[in-house]
């Protein structure tokens, strides 16, 4: 049985099944990337809910695994060379799990890098911009009298949705016929933008055709439906 005692996070969130991959997360747009991925690839794992509304990601135990204090994070008891590996950053975790299992990442080197560029597109552009729309449209930022910040992030989010709309021309998925980690990285954020953030009209989502159809296809996948609810909120 793997020994995970060297990871301080296991003292706050003990592993009932230390032989399984340990997931520390919450069903946010970033968190569900990893739970969806794990459901898609069928790798056994044990989820632990880290309640960011109670600042649990800023506890010493969580910070010992991710010093940036953000979910998700994982411990793989069977990491490279058979040694346990702790990992944070959702994009890095997606790539790691794809490489570990040989799933949802093209084997061809050129297509692999093409897939990675879309994952990086999500990490560098979509996540930060959509998140700012959420802040200025739904949360405390909406009380700011100066609406220029909201307008800036609204316009950039519209532009990014346009990039996706163009990419999906003639393609069911970001990489064509092959569903991949590129889709997984984006699904939760697009869903959140028009759902939880309530920005559907703000970003003119219904003027698009390919992105809504892609989102519908993605959300219809059973693994996606399961992953969106993991870890279960208490």
PDB file of C-alpha atoms in Angstrom:
ATOM      1  CA  UNK A   1       0.000   0.000   0.000  1.00  0.00           C
ATOM      2  CA  UNK A   2       1.479   3.385  -0.951  1.00  0.00           C
ATOM      3  CA  UNK A   3       2.604   5.610   1.906  1.00  0.00           C
ATOM      4  CA  UNK A   4       1.315   9.163   1.453  1.00  0.00           C
ATOM      5  CA  UNK A   5       2.270  10.359   4.924  1.00  0.00           C
ATOM      6  CA  UNK A   6       4.975  12.626   3.503  1.00  0.00           C
ATOM      7  CA  UNK A   7       2.225  14.801   2.065  1.00  0.00           C
ATOM      8  CA  UNK A   8       0.937  17.086   4.822  1.00  0.00           C
ATOM      9  CA  UNK A   9      -2.360  17.569   3.012  1.00  0.00           C
ATOM     10  CA  UNK A  10      -3.340  13.979   3.877  1.00  0.00           C
ATOM     11  CA  UNK A  11      -3.473  14.929   7.553  1.00  0.00           C
ATOM     12  CA  UNK A  12      -6.415  17.254   6.893  1.00  0.00           C
ATOM     13  CA  UNK A  13      -7.938  15.169   4.086  1.00  0.00           C
ATOM     14  CA  UNK A  14      -6.991  11.554   4.955  1.00  0.00           C
ATOM     15  CA  UNK A  15      -6.849   9.028   2.151  1.00  0.00           C
ATOM     16  CA  UNK A  16      -9.289   6.160   2.688  1.00  0.00           C
ATOM     17  CA  UNK A  17      -7.826   4.539  -0.435  1.00  0.00           C
ATOM     18  CA  UNK A  18      -4.163   5.559  -0.634  1.00  0.00           C
ATOM     19  CA  UNK A  19      -3.622   3.324  -3.649  1.00  0.00           C
ATOM     20  CA  UNK A  20      -5.881   5.586  -5.718  1.00  0.00           C
ATOM     21  CA  UNK A  21      -5.118   8.984  -7.154  1.00  0.00           C
ATOM     22  CA  UNK A  22      -6.119  11.668  -4.648  1.00  0.00           C
ATOM     23  CA  UNK A  23      -8.053  14.667  -5.977  1.00  0.00           C
ATOM     24  CA  UNK A  24      -8.391  17.872  -3.934  1.00  0.00           C
ATOM     25  CA  UNK A  25     -10.943  20.071  -5.627  1.00  0.00           C
ATOM     26  CA  UNK A  26     -14.332  21.778  -5.841  1.00  0.00           C
ATOM     27  CA  UNK A  27     -16.767  21.840  -8.808  1.00  0.00           C
ATOM     28  CA  UNK A  28     -15.565  25.166 -10.243  1.00  0.00           C
ATOM     29  CA  UNK A  29     -14.641  25.694 -13.912  1.00  0.00           C
ATOM     30  CA  UNK A  30     -11.028  24.843 -13.081  1.00  0.00           C
ATOM     31  CA  UNK A  31     -11.852  22.047 -10.661  1.00  0.00           C
ATOM     32  CA  UNK A  32     -14.149  20.149 -12.989  1.00  0.00           C
ATOM     33  CA  UNK A  33     -11.464  19.896 -15.650  1.00  0.00           C
ATOM     34  CA  UNK A  34      -9.740  17.237 -13.583  1.00  0.00           C
ATOM     35  CA  UNK A  35     -12.843  15.413 -12.338  1.00  0.00           C
ATOM     36  CA  UNK A  36     -14.181  15.246 -15.906  1.00  0.00           C
ATOM     37  CA  UNK A  37     -10.820  13.985 -17.131  1.00  0.00           C
ATOM     38  CA  UNK A  38     -10.692  11.306 -14.456  1.00  0.00           C
ATOM     39  CA  UNK A  39     -14.218  10.196 -15.270  1.00  0.00           C
ATOM     40  CA  UNK A  40     -13.396  10.080 -18.983  1.00  0.00           C
ATOM     41  CA  UNK A  41     -10.242   7.994 -18.613  1.00  0.00           C
ATOM     42  CA  UNK A  42     -11.575   5.682 -15.899  1.00  0.00           C
ATOM     43  CA  UNK A  43      -8.562   5.990 -13.593  1.00  0.00           C
ATOM     44  CA  UNK A  44      -9.513   5.108  -9.989  1.00  0.00           C
ATOM     45  CA  UNK A  45      -9.397   8.143  -7.737  1.00  0.00           C
ATOM     46  CA  UNK A  46     -10.568   9.456  -4.391  1.00  0.00           C
ATOM     47  CA  UNK A  47     -12.058  12.984  -4.354  1.00  0.00           C
ATOM     48  CA  UNK A  48     -11.697  15.366  -1.423  1.00  0.00           C
ATOM     49  CA  UNK A  49     -13.779  18.542  -1.287  1.00  0.00           C
ATOM     50  CA  UNK A  50     -11.729  21.669  -0.567  1.00  0.00           C
ATOM     51  CA  UNK A  51     -14.205  24.403   0.333  1.00  0.00           C
ATOM     52  CA  UNK A  52     -12.757  27.631  -1.017  1.00  0.00           C
ATOM     53  CA  UNK A  53     -15.664  29.590   0.491  1.00  0.00           C
ATOM     54  CA  UNK A  54     -14.200  28.650   3.878  1.00  0.00           C
ATOM     55  CA  UNK A  55     -10.651  29.458   2.760  1.00  0.00           C
ATOM     56  CA  UNK A  56      -9.636  25.807   3.026  1.00  0.00           C
ATOM     57  CA  UNK A  57      -7.259  26.218   0.084  1.00  0.00           C
ATOM     58  CA  UNK A  58      -5.252  28.655   2.222  1.00  0.00           C
ATOM     59  CA  UNK A  59      -4.686  26.232   5.081  1.00  0.00           C
ATOM     60  CA  UNK A  60      -1.097  25.078   5.730  1.00  0.00           C
ATOM     61  CA  UNK A  61      -2.032  21.546   4.676  1.00  0.00           C
ATOM     62  CA  UNK A  62      -3.342  22.568   1.262  1.00  0.00           C
ATOM     63  CA  UNK A  63      -0.540  25.069   0.710  1.00  0.00           C
ATOM     64  CA  UNK A  64       1.939  22.265   1.298  1.00  0.00           C
ATOM     65  CA  UNK A  65       0.705  20.736  -1.974  1.00  0.00           C
ATOM     66  CA  UNK A  66      -0.103  23.919  -3.865  1.00  0.00           C
ATOM     67  CA  UNK A  67       1.707  27.015  -2.595  1.00  0.00           C
ATOM     68  CA  UNK A  68      -0.502  29.114  -4.882  1.00  0.00           C
ATOM     69  CA  UNK A  69      -3.564  28.203  -2.816  1.00  0.00           C
ATOM     70  CA  UNK A  70      -5.802  27.238  -5.735  1.00  0.00           C
ATOM     71  CA  UNK A  71      -7.770  24.107  -6.538  1.00  0.00           C
ATOM     72  CA  UNK A  72      -7.451  21.571  -8.051  1.00  0.00           C
ATOM     73  CA  UNK A  73      -4.434  19.565  -6.975  1.00  0.00           C
ATOM     74  CA  UNK A  74      -3.655  15.855  -7.005  1.00  0.00           C
ATOM     75  CA  UNK A  75      -1.412  13.225  -5.507  1.00  0.00           C
ATOM     76  CA  UNK A  76      -0.756  10.250  -7.747  1.00  0.00           C
ATOM     77  CA  UNK A  77       0.529   7.385  -5.572  1.00  0.00           C
ATOM     78  CA  UNK A  78       1.885   5.747  -8.730  1.00  0.00           C
ATOM     79  CA  UNK A  79       3.770   8.627 -10.297  1.00  0.00           C
ATOM     80  CA  UNK A  80       6.785   8.471 -12.605  1.00  0.00           C
ATOM     81  CA  UNK A  81       9.074   5.635 -11.561  1.00  0.00           C
ATOM     82  CA  UNK A  82       6.391   4.372  -9.179  1.00  0.00           C
ATOM     83  CA  UNK A  83       6.966   7.142  -6.616  1.00  0.00           C
ATOM     84  CA  UNK A  84       4.082   9.342  -5.394  1.00  0.00           C
ATOM     85  CA  UNK A  85       3.765  12.639  -7.222  1.00  0.00           C
ATOM     86  CA  UNK A  86       1.974  15.791  -6.094  1.00  0.00           C
ATOM     87  CA  UNK A  87       0.824  18.162  -8.819  1.00  0.00           C
ATOM     88  CA  UNK A  88      -1.138  21.405  -9.085  1.00  0.00           C
ATOM     89  CA  UNK A  89      -2.442  23.621 -11.935  1.00  0.00           C
ATOM     90  CA  UNK A  90      -5.376  22.140 -13.836  1.00  0.00           C
ATOM     91  CA  UNK A  91      -3.715  22.370 -17.249  1.00  0.00           C
ATOM     92  CA  UNK A  92      -0.601  20.578 -16.044  1.00  0.00           C
ATOM     93  CA  UNK A  93      -2.766  17.879 -14.446  1.00  0.00           C
ATOM     94  CA  UNK A  94      -4.703  17.347 -17.696  1.00  0.00           C
ATOM     95  CA  UNK A  95      -1.475  16.884 -19.626  1.00  0.00           C
ATOM     96  CA  UNK A  96      -0.061  14.570 -16.968  1.00  0.00           C
ATOM     97  CA  UNK A  97      -3.131  12.345 -16.924  1.00  0.00           C
ATOM     98  CA  UNK A  98      -3.275  12.239 -20.726  1.00  0.00           C
ATOM     99  CA  UNK A  99       0.378  11.206 -20.871  1.00  0.00           C
ATOM    100  CA  UNK A 100      -0.019   8.700 -18.054  1.00  0.00           C
ATOM    101  CA  UNK A 101      -2.935   6.894 -19.676  1.00  0.00           C
ATOM    102  CA  UNK A 102      -2.357   7.582 -23.374  1.00  0.00           C
ATOM    103  CA  UNK A 103      -5.909   8.931 -23.624  1.00  0.00           C
ATOM    104  CA  UNK A 104      -7.469  12.166 -24.920  1.00  0.00           C
ATOM    105  CA  UNK A 105      -4.181  13.407 -26.370  1.00  0.00           C
ATOM    106  CA  UNK A 106      -3.093  12.721 -29.963  1.00  0.00           C
ATOM    107  CA  UNK A 107      -0.085  10.431 -30.309  1.00  0.00           C
ATOM    108  CA  UNK A 108       1.138  12.285 -33.378  1.00  0.00           C
ATOM    109  CA  UNK A 109       3.654  14.927 -32.190  1.00  0.00           C
ATOM    110  CA  UNK A 110       2.307  17.721 -34.396  1.00  0.00           C
ATOM    111  CA  UNK A 111      -1.288  17.155 -33.288  1.00  0.00           C
ATOM    112  CA  UNK A 112      -0.142  16.845 -29.696  1.00  0.00           C
ATOM    113  CA  UNK A 113       1.328  20.340 -29.795  1.00  0.00           C
ATOM    114  CA  UNK A 114      -1.758  21.638 -31.594  1.00  0.00           C
ATOM    115  CA  UNK A 115      -3.868  20.260 -28.743  1.00  0.00           C
ATOM    116  CA  UNK A 116      -1.595  21.822 -26.145  1.00  0.00           C
ATOM    117  CA  UNK A 117      -1.871  25.234 -27.749  1.00  0.00           C
ATOM    118  CA  UNK A 118      -5.650  25.158 -27.201  1.00  0.00           C
ATOM    119  CA  UNK A 119      -5.205  24.082 -23.583  1.00  0.00           C
ATOM    120  CA  UNK A 120      -2.824  27.008 -23.123  1.00  0.00           C
ATOM    121  CA  UNK A 121      -5.347  29.265 -24.877  1.00  0.00           C
ATOM    122  CA  UNK A 122      -7.867  28.330 -22.212  1.00  0.00           C
ATOM    123  CA  UNK A 123      -5.418  28.764 -19.362  1.00  0.00           C
ATOM    124  CA  UNK A 124      -3.978  32.078 -20.535  1.00  0.00           C
ATOM    125  CA  UNK A 125      -7.038  33.751 -22.064  1.00  0.00           C
ATOM    126  CA  UNK A 126     -10.434  32.133 -21.584  1.00  0.00           C
ATOM    127  CA  UNK A 127     -10.195  31.427 -17.865  1.00  0.00           C
ATOM    128  CA  UNK A 128      -8.847  34.827 -16.798  1.00  0.00           C
ATOM    129  CA  UNK A 129     -11.170  36.841 -19.067  1.00  0.00           C
ATOM    130  CA  UNK A 130     -14.353  34.886 -18.310  1.00  0.00           C
ATOM    131  CA  UNK A 131     -13.511  35.038 -14.617  1.00  0.00           C
ATOM    132  CA  UNK A 132     -13.275  38.823 -14.769  1.00  0.00           C
ATOM    133  CA  UNK A 133     -16.657  38.982 -16.496  1.00  0.00           C
ATOM    134  CA  UNK A 134     -18.039  36.951 -13.606  1.00  0.00           C
ATOM    135  CA  UNK A 135     -16.562  39.338 -11.057  1.00  0.00           C
ATOM    136  CA  UNK A 136     -17.745  42.556 -12.706  1.00  0.00           C
ATOM    137  CA  UNK A 137     -21.122  41.204 -13.865  1.00  0.00           C
ATOM    138  CA  UNK A 138     -22.250  38.947 -10.995  1.00  0.00           C
ATOM    139  CA  UNK A 139     -20.167  39.586  -7.899  1.00  0.00           C
ATOM    140  CA  UNK A 140     -18.899  42.637  -5.992  1.00  0.00           C
ATOM    141  CA  UNK A 141     -17.481  44.291  -9.082  1.00  0.00           C
ATOM    142  CA  UNK A 142     -20.944  45.027 -10.409  1.00  0.00           C
ATOM    143  CA  UNK A 143     -21.265  47.720  -7.737  1.00  0.00           C
ATOM    144  CA  UNK A 144     -18.397  49.690  -9.273  1.00  0.00           C
ATOM    145  CA  UNK A 145     -19.827  52.778 -10.925  1.00  0.00           C
ATOM    146  CA  UNK A 146     -17.205  52.870 -13.664  1.00  0.00           C
ATOM    147  CA  UNK A 147     -18.375  50.250 -16.187  1.00  0.00           C
ATOM    148  CA  UNK A 148     -15.260  50.367 -18.334  1.00  0.00           C
ATOM    149  CA  UNK A 149     -13.690  47.287 -16.685  1.00  0.00           C
ATOM    150  CA  UNK A 150     -16.813  45.213 -17.355  1.00  0.00           C
ATOM    151  CA  UNK A 151     -16.975  46.487 -20.916  1.00  0.00           C
ATOM    152  CA  UNK A 152     -13.328  45.600 -21.477  1.00  0.00           C
ATOM    153  CA  UNK A 153     -13.725  42.028 -20.233  1.00  0.00           C
ATOM    154  CA  UNK A 154     -17.089  41.646 -21.988  1.00  0.00           C
ATOM    155  CA  UNK A 155     -15.564  42.642 -25.306  1.00  0.00           C
ATOM    156  CA  UNK A 156     -12.553  40.373 -24.860  1.00  0.00           C
ATOM    157  CA  UNK A 157     -14.777  37.453 -23.879  1.00  0.00           C
ATOM    158  CA  UNK A 158     -16.883  38.015 -26.988  1.00  0.00           C
ATOM    159  CA  UNK A 159     -13.709  38.011 -29.059  1.00  0.00           C
ATOM    160  CA  UNK A 160     -12.509  34.765 -27.477  1.00  0.00           C
ATOM    161  CA  UNK A 161     -15.859  33.117 -28.132  1.00  0.00           C
ATOM    162  CA  UNK A 162     -15.433  34.237 -31.733  1.00  0.00           C
ATOM    163  CA  UNK A 163     -12.057  32.491 -31.857  1.00  0.00           C
ATOM    164  CA  UNK A 164     -13.742  29.278 -30.729  1.00  0.00           C
ATOM    165  CA  UNK A 165     -16.594  29.789 -33.192  1.00  0.00           C
ATOM    166  CA  UNK A 166     -14.090  30.009 -36.037  1.00  0.00           C
ATOM    167  CA  UNK A 167     -12.097  27.017 -34.793  1.00  0.00           C
ATOM    168  CA  UNK A 168     -15.212  24.852 -34.675  1.00  0.00           C
ATOM    169  CA  UNK A 169     -16.104  25.528 -38.308  1.00  0.00           C
ATOM    170  CA  UNK A 170     -16.400  22.040 -39.772  1.00  0.00           C
ATOM    171  CA  UNK A 171     -15.208  20.425 -36.543  1.00  0.00           C
ATOM    172  CA  UNK A 172     -17.345  18.720 -33.868  1.00  0.00           C
ATOM    173  CA  UNK A 173     -14.513  19.134 -31.338  1.00  0.00           C
ATOM    174  CA  UNK A 174     -11.583  21.506 -30.947  1.00  0.00           C
ATOM    175  CA  UNK A 175      -9.262  18.950 -32.551  1.00  0.00           C
ATOM    176  CA  UNK A 176     -11.723  17.833 -35.213  1.00  0.00           C
ATOM    177  CA  UNK A 177     -13.191  14.363 -34.858  1.00  0.00           C
ATOM    178  CA  UNK A 178     -11.178  13.674 -31.705  1.00  0.00           C
ATOM    179  CA  UNK A 179     -12.524  14.807 -28.328  1.00  0.00           C
ATOM    180  CA  UNK A 180      -9.499  15.745 -26.224  1.00  0.00           C
ATOM    181  CA  UNK A 181      -8.157  17.605 -23.225  1.00  0.00           C
ATOM    182  CA  UNK A 182      -8.598  20.791 -25.256  1.00  0.00           C
ATOM    183  CA  UNK A 183     -12.371  20.349 -25.041  1.00  0.00           C
ATOM    184  CA  UNK A 184     -12.236  19.353 -21.383  1.00  0.00           C
ATOM    185  CA  UNK A 185     -10.264  22.472 -20.500  1.00  0.00           C
ATOM    186  CA  UNK A 186     -12.876  24.730 -22.115  1.00  0.00           C
ATOM    187  CA  UNK A 187     -16.257  23.132 -21.425  1.00  0.00           C
ATOM    188  CA  UNK A 188     -16.586  24.159 -17.791  1.00  0.00           C
ATOM    189  CA  UNK A 189     -15.615  27.759 -18.479  1.00  0.00           C
ATOM    190  CA  UNK A 190     -18.056  28.287 -21.353  1.00  0.00           C
ATOM    191  CA  UNK A 191     -20.807  26.608 -19.331  1.00  0.00           C
ATOM    192  CA  UNK A 192     -20.044  28.810 -16.330  1.00  0.00           C
ATOM    193  CA  UNK A 193     -19.982  32.011 -18.350  1.00  0.00           C
ATOM    194  CA  UNK A 194     -23.537  31.652 -19.596  1.00  0.00           C
ATOM    195  CA  UNK A 195     -24.841  29.724 -16.587  1.00  0.00           C
ATOM    196  CA  UNK A 196     -23.517  30.604 -13.140  1.00  0.00           C
ATOM    197  CA  UNK A 197     -22.218  34.019 -14.224  1.00  0.00           C
ATOM    198  CA  UNK A 198     -25.467  34.789 -16.050  1.00  0.00           C
ATOM    199  CA  UNK A 199     -23.607  36.474 -18.919  1.00  0.00           C
ATOM    200  CA  UNK A 200     -25.344  34.774 -21.849  1.00  0.00           C
ATOM    201  CA  UNK A 201     -26.925  37.973 -23.141  1.00  0.00           C
ATOM    202  CA  UNK A 202     -23.971  40.135 -22.125  1.00  0.00           C
ATOM    203  CA  UNK A 203     -21.563  38.224 -24.378  1.00  0.00           C
ATOM    204  CA  UNK A 204     -24.149  37.724 -27.151  1.00  0.00           C
ATOM    205  CA  UNK A 205     -23.834  33.951 -26.852  1.00  0.00           C
ATOM    206  CA  UNK A 206     -26.962  33.281 -28.910  1.00  0.00           C
ATOM    207  CA  UNK A 207     -25.483  35.011 -31.931  1.00  0.00           C
ATOM    208  CA  UNK A 208     -23.097  32.045 -32.187  1.00  0.00           C
ATOM    209  CA  UNK A 209     -23.992  28.664 -33.642  1.00  0.00           C
ATOM    210  CA  UNK A 210     -20.990  26.340 -33.436  1.00  0.00           C
ATOM    211  CA  UNK A 211     -19.943  27.074 -29.849  1.00  0.00           C
ATOM    212  CA  UNK A 212     -23.432  26.399 -28.412  1.00  0.00           C
ATOM    213  CA  UNK A 213     -23.664  23.147 -30.402  1.00  0.00           C
ATOM    214  CA  UNK A 214     -20.197  22.097 -29.183  1.00  0.00           C
ATOM    215  CA  UNK A 215     -21.148  22.914 -25.600  1.00  0.00           C
ATOM    216  CA  UNK A 216     -24.330  20.858 -25.913  1.00  0.00           C
ATOM    217  CA  UNK A 217     -22.367  17.885 -27.289  1.00  0.00           C
ATOM    218  CA  UNK A 218     -19.855  18.130 -24.485  1.00  0.00           C
ATOM    219  CA  UNK A 219     -22.412  18.436 -21.710  1.00  0.00           C
ATOM    220  CA  UNK A 220     -24.259  15.386 -23.071  1.00  0.00           C
ATOM    221  CA  UNK A 221     -21.276  13.140 -22.379  1.00  0.00           C
ATOM    222  CA  UNK A 222     -21.946  10.945 -19.307  1.00  0.00           C
ATOM    223  CA  UNK A 223     -18.426  11.446 -17.953  1.00  0.00           C
ATOM    224  CA  UNK A 224     -18.843  15.212 -18.205  1.00  0.00           C
ATOM    225  CA  UNK A 225     -22.165  15.070 -16.382  1.00  0.00           C
ATOM    226  CA  UNK A 226     -20.580  13.070 -13.565  1.00  0.00           C
ATOM    227  CA  UNK A 227     -17.455  15.178 -13.409  1.00  0.00           C
ATOM    228  CA  UNK A 228     -19.403  18.413 -13.058  1.00  0.00           C
ATOM    229  CA  UNK A 229     -20.694  17.201  -9.680  1.00  0.00           C
ATOM    230  CA  UNK A 230     -17.395  15.938  -8.217  1.00  0.00           C
ATOM    231  CA  UNK A 231     -16.435  16.377  -5.428  1.00  0.00           C
ATOM    232  CA  UNK A 232     -19.929  16.449  -4.007  1.00  0.00           C
ATOM    233  CA  UNK A 233     -20.695  19.703  -2.214  1.00  0.00           C
ATOM    234  CA  UNK A 234     -21.689  19.281   1.418  1.00  0.00           C
TER     235      UNK A 234
END
